[in-house]
Coordinates of C-alpha atoms in Angstrom, one line a residue:
X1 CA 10.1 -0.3 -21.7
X2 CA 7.7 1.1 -18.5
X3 CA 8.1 0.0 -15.5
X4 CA 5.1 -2.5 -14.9
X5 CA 6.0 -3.6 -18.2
X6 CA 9.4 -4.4 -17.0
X7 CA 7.9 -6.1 -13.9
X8 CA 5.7 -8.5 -15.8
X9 CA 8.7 -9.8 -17.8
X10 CA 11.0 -10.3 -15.2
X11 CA 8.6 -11.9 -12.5
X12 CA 7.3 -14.3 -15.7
X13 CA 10.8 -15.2 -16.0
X14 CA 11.2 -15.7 -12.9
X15 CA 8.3 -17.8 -11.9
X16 CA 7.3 -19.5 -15.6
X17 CA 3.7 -18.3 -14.9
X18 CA 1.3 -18.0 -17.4
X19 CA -1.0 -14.7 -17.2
X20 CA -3.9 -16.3 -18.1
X21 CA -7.5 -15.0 -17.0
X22 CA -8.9 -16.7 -13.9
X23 CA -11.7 -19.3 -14.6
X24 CA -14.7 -18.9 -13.0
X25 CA -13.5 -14.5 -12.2
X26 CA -16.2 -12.1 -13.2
X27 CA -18.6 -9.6 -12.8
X28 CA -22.1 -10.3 -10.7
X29 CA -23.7 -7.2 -11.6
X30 CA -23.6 -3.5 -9.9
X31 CA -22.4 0.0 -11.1
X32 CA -20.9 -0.1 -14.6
X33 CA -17.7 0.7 -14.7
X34 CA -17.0 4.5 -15.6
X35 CA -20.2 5.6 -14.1
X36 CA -18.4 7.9 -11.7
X37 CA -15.6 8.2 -9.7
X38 CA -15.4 6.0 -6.7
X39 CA -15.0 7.3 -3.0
X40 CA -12.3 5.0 -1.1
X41 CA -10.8 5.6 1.8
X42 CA -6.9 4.0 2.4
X43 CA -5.7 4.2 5.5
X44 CA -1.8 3.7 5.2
X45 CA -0.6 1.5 8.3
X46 CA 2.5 3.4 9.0
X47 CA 5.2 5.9 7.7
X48 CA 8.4 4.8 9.4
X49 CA 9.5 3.0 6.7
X50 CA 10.8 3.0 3.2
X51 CA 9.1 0.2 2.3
X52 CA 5.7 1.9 3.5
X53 CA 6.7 5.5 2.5
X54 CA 6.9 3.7 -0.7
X55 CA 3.4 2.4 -0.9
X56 CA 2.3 5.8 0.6
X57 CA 3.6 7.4 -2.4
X58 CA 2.1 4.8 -4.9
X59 CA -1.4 4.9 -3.8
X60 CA -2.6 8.7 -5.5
X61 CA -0.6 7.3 -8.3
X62 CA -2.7 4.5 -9.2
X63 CA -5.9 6.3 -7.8
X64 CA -5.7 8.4 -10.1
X65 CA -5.2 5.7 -12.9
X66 CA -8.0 3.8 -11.7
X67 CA -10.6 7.1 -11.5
X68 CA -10.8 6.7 -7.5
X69 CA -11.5 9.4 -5.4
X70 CA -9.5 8.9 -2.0
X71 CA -9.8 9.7 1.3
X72 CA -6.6 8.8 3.3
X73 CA -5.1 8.4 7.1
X74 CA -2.3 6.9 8.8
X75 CA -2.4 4.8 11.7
X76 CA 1.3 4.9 12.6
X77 CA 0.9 1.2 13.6
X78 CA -1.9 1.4 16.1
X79 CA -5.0 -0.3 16.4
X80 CA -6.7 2.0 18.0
X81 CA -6.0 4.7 15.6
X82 CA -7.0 2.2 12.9
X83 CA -10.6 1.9 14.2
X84 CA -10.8 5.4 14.9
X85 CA -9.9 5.7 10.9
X86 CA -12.3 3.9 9.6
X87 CA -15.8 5.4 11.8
X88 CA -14.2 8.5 9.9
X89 CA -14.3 6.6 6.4
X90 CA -17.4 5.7 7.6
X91 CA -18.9 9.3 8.4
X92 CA -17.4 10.3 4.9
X93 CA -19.4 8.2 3.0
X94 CA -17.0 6.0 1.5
X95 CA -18.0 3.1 -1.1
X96 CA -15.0 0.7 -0.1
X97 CA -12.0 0.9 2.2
X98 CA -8.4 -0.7 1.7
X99 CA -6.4 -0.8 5.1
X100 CA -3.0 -2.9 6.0
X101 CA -4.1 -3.7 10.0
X102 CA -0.5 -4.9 11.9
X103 CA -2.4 -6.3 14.6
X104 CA -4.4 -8.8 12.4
X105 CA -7.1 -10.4 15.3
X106 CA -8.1 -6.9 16.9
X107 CA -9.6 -6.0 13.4
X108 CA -12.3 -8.1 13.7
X109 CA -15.0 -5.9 14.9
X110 CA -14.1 -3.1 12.9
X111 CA -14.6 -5.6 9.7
X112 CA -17.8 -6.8 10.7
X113 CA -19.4 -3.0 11.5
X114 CA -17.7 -2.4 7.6
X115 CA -19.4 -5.5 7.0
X116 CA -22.5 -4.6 8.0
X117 CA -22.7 -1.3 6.0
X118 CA -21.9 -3.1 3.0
X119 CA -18.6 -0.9 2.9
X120 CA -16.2 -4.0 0.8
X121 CA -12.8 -3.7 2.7
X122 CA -9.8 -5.0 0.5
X123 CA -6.4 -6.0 3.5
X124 CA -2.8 -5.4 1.8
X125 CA -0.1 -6.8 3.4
X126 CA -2.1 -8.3 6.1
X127 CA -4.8 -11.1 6.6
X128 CA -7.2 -10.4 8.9
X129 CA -7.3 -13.7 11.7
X130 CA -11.1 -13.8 11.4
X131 CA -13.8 -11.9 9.9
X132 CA -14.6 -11.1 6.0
X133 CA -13.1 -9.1 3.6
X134 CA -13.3 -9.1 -0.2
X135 CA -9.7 -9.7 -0.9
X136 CA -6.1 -9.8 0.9
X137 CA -3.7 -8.6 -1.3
X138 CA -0.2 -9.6 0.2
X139 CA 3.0 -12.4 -1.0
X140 CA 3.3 -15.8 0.4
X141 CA 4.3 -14.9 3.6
X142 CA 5.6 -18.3 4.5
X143 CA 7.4 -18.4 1.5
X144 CA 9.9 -15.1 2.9
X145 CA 10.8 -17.1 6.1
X146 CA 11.4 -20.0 3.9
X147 CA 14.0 -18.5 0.8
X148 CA 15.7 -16.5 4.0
X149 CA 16.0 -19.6 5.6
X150 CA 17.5 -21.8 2.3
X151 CA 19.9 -18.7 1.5
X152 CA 21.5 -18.5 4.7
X153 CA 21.2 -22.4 5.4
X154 CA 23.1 -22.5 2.3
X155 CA 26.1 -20.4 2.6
X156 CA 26.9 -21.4 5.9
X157 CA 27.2 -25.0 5.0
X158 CA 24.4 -26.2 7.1
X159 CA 26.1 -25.1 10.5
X160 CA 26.7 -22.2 13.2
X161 CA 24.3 -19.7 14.6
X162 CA 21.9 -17.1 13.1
X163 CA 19.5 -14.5 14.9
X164 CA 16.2 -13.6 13.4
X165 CA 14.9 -10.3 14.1
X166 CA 11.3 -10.9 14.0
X167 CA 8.3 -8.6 13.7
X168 CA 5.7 -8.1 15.3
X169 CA 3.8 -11.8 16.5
X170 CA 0.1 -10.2 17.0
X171 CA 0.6 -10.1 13.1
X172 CA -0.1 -13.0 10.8
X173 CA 3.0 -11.8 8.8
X174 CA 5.3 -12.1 11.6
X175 CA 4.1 -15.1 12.6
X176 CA 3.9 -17.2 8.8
X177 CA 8.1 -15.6 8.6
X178 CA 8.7 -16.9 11.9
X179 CA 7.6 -20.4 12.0
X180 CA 8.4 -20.8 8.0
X181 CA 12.0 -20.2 8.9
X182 CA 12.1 -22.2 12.1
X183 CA 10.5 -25.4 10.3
X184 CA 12.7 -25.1 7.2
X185 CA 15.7 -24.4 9.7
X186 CA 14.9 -27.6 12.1
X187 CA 13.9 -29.8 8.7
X188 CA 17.0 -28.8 6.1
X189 CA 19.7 -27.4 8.6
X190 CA 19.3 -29.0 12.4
X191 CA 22.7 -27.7 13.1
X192 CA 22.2 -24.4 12.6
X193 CA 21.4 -22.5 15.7
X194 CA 18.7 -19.8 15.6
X195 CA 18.1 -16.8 17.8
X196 CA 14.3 -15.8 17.3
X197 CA 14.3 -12.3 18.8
X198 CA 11.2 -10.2 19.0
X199 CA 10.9 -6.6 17.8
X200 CA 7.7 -6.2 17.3
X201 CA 8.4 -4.6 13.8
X202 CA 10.6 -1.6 15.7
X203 CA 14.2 -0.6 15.0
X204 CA 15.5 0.4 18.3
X205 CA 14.5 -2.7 19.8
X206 CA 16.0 -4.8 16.5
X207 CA 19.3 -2.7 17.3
X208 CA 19.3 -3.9 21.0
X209 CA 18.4 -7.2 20.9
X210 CA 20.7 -7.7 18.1
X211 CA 23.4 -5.9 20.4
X212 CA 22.7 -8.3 23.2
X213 CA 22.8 -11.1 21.3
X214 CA 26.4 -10.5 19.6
X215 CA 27.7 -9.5 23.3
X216 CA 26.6 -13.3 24.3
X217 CA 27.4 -14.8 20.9
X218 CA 30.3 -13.3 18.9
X219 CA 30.4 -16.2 16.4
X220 CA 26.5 -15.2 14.8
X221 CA 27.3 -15.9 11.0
X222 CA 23.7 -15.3 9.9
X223 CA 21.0 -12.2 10.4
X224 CA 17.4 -13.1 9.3
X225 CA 15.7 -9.5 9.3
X226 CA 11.9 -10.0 8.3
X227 CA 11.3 -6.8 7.1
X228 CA 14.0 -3.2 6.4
X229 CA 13.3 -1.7 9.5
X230 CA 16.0 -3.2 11.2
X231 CA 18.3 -2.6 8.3
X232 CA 20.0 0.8 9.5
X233 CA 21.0 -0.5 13.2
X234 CA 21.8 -4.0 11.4
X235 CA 24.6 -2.0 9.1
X236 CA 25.4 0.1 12.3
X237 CA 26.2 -3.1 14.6
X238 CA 28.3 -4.7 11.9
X239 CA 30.2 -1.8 11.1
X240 CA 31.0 -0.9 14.9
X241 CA 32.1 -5.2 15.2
X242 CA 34.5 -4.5 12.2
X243 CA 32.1 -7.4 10.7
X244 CA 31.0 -5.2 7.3
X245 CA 33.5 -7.3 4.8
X246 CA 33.2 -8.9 1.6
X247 CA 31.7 -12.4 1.5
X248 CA 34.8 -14.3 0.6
X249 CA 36.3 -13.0 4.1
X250 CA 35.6 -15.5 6.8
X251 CA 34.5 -13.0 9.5
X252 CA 31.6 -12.3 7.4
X253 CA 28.1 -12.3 8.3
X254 CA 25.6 -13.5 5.6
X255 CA 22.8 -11.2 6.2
X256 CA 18.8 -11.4 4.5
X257 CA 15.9 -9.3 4.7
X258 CA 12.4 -8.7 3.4
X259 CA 11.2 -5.9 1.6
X260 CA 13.3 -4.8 -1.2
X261 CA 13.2 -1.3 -1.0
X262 CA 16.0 1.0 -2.9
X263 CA 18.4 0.8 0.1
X264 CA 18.8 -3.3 0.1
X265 CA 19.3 -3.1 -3.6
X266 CA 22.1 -0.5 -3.3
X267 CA 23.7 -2.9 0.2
X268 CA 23.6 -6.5 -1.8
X269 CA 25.4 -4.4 -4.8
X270 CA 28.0 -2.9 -2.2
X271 CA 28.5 -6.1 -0.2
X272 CA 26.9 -5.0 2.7
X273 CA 24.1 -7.3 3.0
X274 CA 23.4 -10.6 0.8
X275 CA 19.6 -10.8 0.2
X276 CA 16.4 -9.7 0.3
X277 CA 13.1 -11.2 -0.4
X278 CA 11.6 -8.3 -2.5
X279 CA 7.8 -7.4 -1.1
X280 CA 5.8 -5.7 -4.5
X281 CA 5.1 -2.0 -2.5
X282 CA 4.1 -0.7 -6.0
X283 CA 1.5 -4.0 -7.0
X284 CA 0.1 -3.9 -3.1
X285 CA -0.9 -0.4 -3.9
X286 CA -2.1 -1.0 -7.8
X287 CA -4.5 -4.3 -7.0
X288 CA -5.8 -3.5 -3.6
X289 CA -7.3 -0.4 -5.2
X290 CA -8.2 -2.5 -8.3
X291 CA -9.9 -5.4 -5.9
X292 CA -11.3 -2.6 -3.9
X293 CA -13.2 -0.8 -7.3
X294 CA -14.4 -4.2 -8.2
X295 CA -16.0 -5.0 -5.1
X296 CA -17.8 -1.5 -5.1
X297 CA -18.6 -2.8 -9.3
X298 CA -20.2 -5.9 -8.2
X299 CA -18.0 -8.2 -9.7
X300 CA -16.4 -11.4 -7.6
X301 CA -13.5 -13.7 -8.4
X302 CA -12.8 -17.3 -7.7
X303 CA -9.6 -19.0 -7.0
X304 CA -7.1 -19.5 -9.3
X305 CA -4.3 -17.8 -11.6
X306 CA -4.1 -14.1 -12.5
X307 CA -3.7 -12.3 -15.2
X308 CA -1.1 -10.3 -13.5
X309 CA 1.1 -13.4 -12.7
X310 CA -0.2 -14.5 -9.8
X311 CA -2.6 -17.0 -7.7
X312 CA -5.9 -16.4 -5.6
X313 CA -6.0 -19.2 -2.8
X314 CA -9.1 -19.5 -0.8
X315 CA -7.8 -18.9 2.6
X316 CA -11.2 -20.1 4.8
X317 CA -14.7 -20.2 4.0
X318 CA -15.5 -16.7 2.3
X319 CA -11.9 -15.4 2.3
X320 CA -9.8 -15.1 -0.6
X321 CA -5.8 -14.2 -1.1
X322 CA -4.4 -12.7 -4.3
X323 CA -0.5 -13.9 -3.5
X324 CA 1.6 -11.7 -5.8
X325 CA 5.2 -12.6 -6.6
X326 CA 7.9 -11.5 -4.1
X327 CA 11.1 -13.2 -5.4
X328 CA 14.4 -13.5 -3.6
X329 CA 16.8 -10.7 -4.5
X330 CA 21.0 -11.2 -4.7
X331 CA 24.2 -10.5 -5.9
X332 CA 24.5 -12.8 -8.6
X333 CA 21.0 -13.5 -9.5
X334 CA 22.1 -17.7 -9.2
X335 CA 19.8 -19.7 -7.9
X336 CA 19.7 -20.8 -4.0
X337 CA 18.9 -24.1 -2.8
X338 CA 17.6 -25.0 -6.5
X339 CA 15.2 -21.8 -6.4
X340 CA 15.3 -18.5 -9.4
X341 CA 16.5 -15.5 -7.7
X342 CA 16.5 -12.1 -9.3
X343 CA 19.9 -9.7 -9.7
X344 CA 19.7 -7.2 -7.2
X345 CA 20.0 -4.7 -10.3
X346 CA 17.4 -6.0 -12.4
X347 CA 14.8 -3.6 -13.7
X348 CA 11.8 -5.4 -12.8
X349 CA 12.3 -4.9 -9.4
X350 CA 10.2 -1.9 -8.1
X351 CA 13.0 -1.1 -5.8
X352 CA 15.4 0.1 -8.8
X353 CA 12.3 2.6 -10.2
X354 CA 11.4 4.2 -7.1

């Protein structure tokens, strides 16, 4: 079975959703589809990651599917690079535009001068604070803060301390993780202790904070890391504390992440780490260039279920939110807190068909 077949089966399973066409989703009128190629430009937010070297590699491969003609740049998670981008997508003449911005308010202008043009912009990952775009293609973002929040609630018994490594807090994705997991922390486990520590999504300052912390608190029993980047100095601390040992050993750490990438599969199934909330790299890449085509077609959607499994939400007035699945990932595939997880080895997971 492919791949995205495998995916479908496994997130169904997983979430009992019905792929059933959206009501009120069609097409408005515009260029048929298969009149010609269309001209996008993608700019890819960074490529210090696995998770986004992942997405970086998916995007040609579902251009390609889709008859899109791209034009690409990178970022490298700065704002000012990401305006610069797009007055070149501009000056190239592109039909639409698909962009992940980090810092989600200093977009704004940028969208409205696309706006203007009546170049459709399609955010992955990201929502945009204010301004319009056609669609934001990203996973319940609350949701991550909340399953890490139940999983490591739940193995420590409701008590001791835990440090979250957040992101970046000019982003609406650090943000959602971080008050998600403080509100289900303070409402489910008040006696657990958390450490909010900002990294603004970079892993030498994930590695030192996390240092710091474990000088001040030796008894941490719980690392919250909202996205991979902070895996490697994660594994690095534990290792150097003599704290990288089995679950059923008292001096362990329970330790959850977000992303899913092939390297947090591989640590749950070696006991390094415990969790991860597994981000779809593969679908970002395959329906923001979908939405993106679309737009450029004419056609418009409503809120509502997908047929690919998941739900549009209307997010404010003229802003809608394709939330794709992003199910919590362990050892045993048992369910947390009363909630599906997936086995860290299952094949649906785009993380173990890289």
């Amino acid at each position: 079975m492919k791949r995205s077949a495998l995916l479908s089966v496994g997130l169904a399973a997983l979430l009992g959703a019905s792929a059933t066409l959206t009501a009120g989703c069609g097409e408005t009128g515009g260029t048929a589809a298969g009149d010609s190629r269309s001209v996008v430009g993608v700019d890819y937010p960074r490529s210090d990651t696995d998770f986004w070297n992942s997405y970086i590699k998916y995007v040609p491969q579902f251009g390609d599917e889709l008859g899109i003609d791209l034009k690409t740049t990178n970022s490298q998670n700065d704002i000012a690079n990401l305006i610069s981008n797009t007055q070149t997508f501009i000056s190239q003449g592109v039909k639409g535009v698909v962009m992940a911005p980090q810092d989600t308010a200093a977009i704004a202008p940028t969208l409205a001068q696309l706006e203007s043009k009546d170049i459709p912009v399609v955010t992955i990952d990201t929502r945009p604070d204010t301004g319009k775009v056609f669609m934001v293609v990203r996973a319940d973002n609350r949701a991550y803060g909340t399953k890490a929040c139940q999983f490591l609630g739940t193995k420590l018994g409701g008590k001791g301390k835990v440090v979250m490594l957040q992101g970046g807090l000019d982003s609406i994705n650090g943000r959602d993780r971080t008050e998600a997991f403080n509100e289900c922390m303070q409402q489910n486990f008040p006696d657990i202790t958390v450490f909010g520590e900002a990294t603004d999504w970079k892993a030498d300052v994930a590695a030192s904070k996390l240092q710091t912390r474990f000088a001040s608190d030796p008894d941490i029993k719980g690392i919250y890391m909202q996205s991979s980047f902070a895996l490697s100095g994660t594994m690095q601390i534990l290792k150097q504390r003599g704290l990288q040992v089995p679950p059923t050993d008292p001096k362990h750490v329970f330790v959850v992440s977000n992303d899913g990438i092939p390297e947090e599969l591989k640590n749950i199934g070696q006991g390094l780490i415990d969790a991860t909330v597994s981000q779809p790299a593969d679908l970002y890449a395959k329906h923001g260039l979908e939405y993106v085509k679309a737009a450029i077609e004419g056609k418009t959607f409503q809120p509502g279920p997908t047929p690919h499994g998941s739900n549009i939400i209307q997010v404010r007035d003229g802003l809608l939110e394709d939330q794709l699945p992003a199910p919590l990932v362990t050892l045993d595939g048992a369910p947390v807190a009363g909630e599906p997880t997936l086995k860290f080895d299952d094949p649906a997971l785009w993380g173990n068909n890289p």
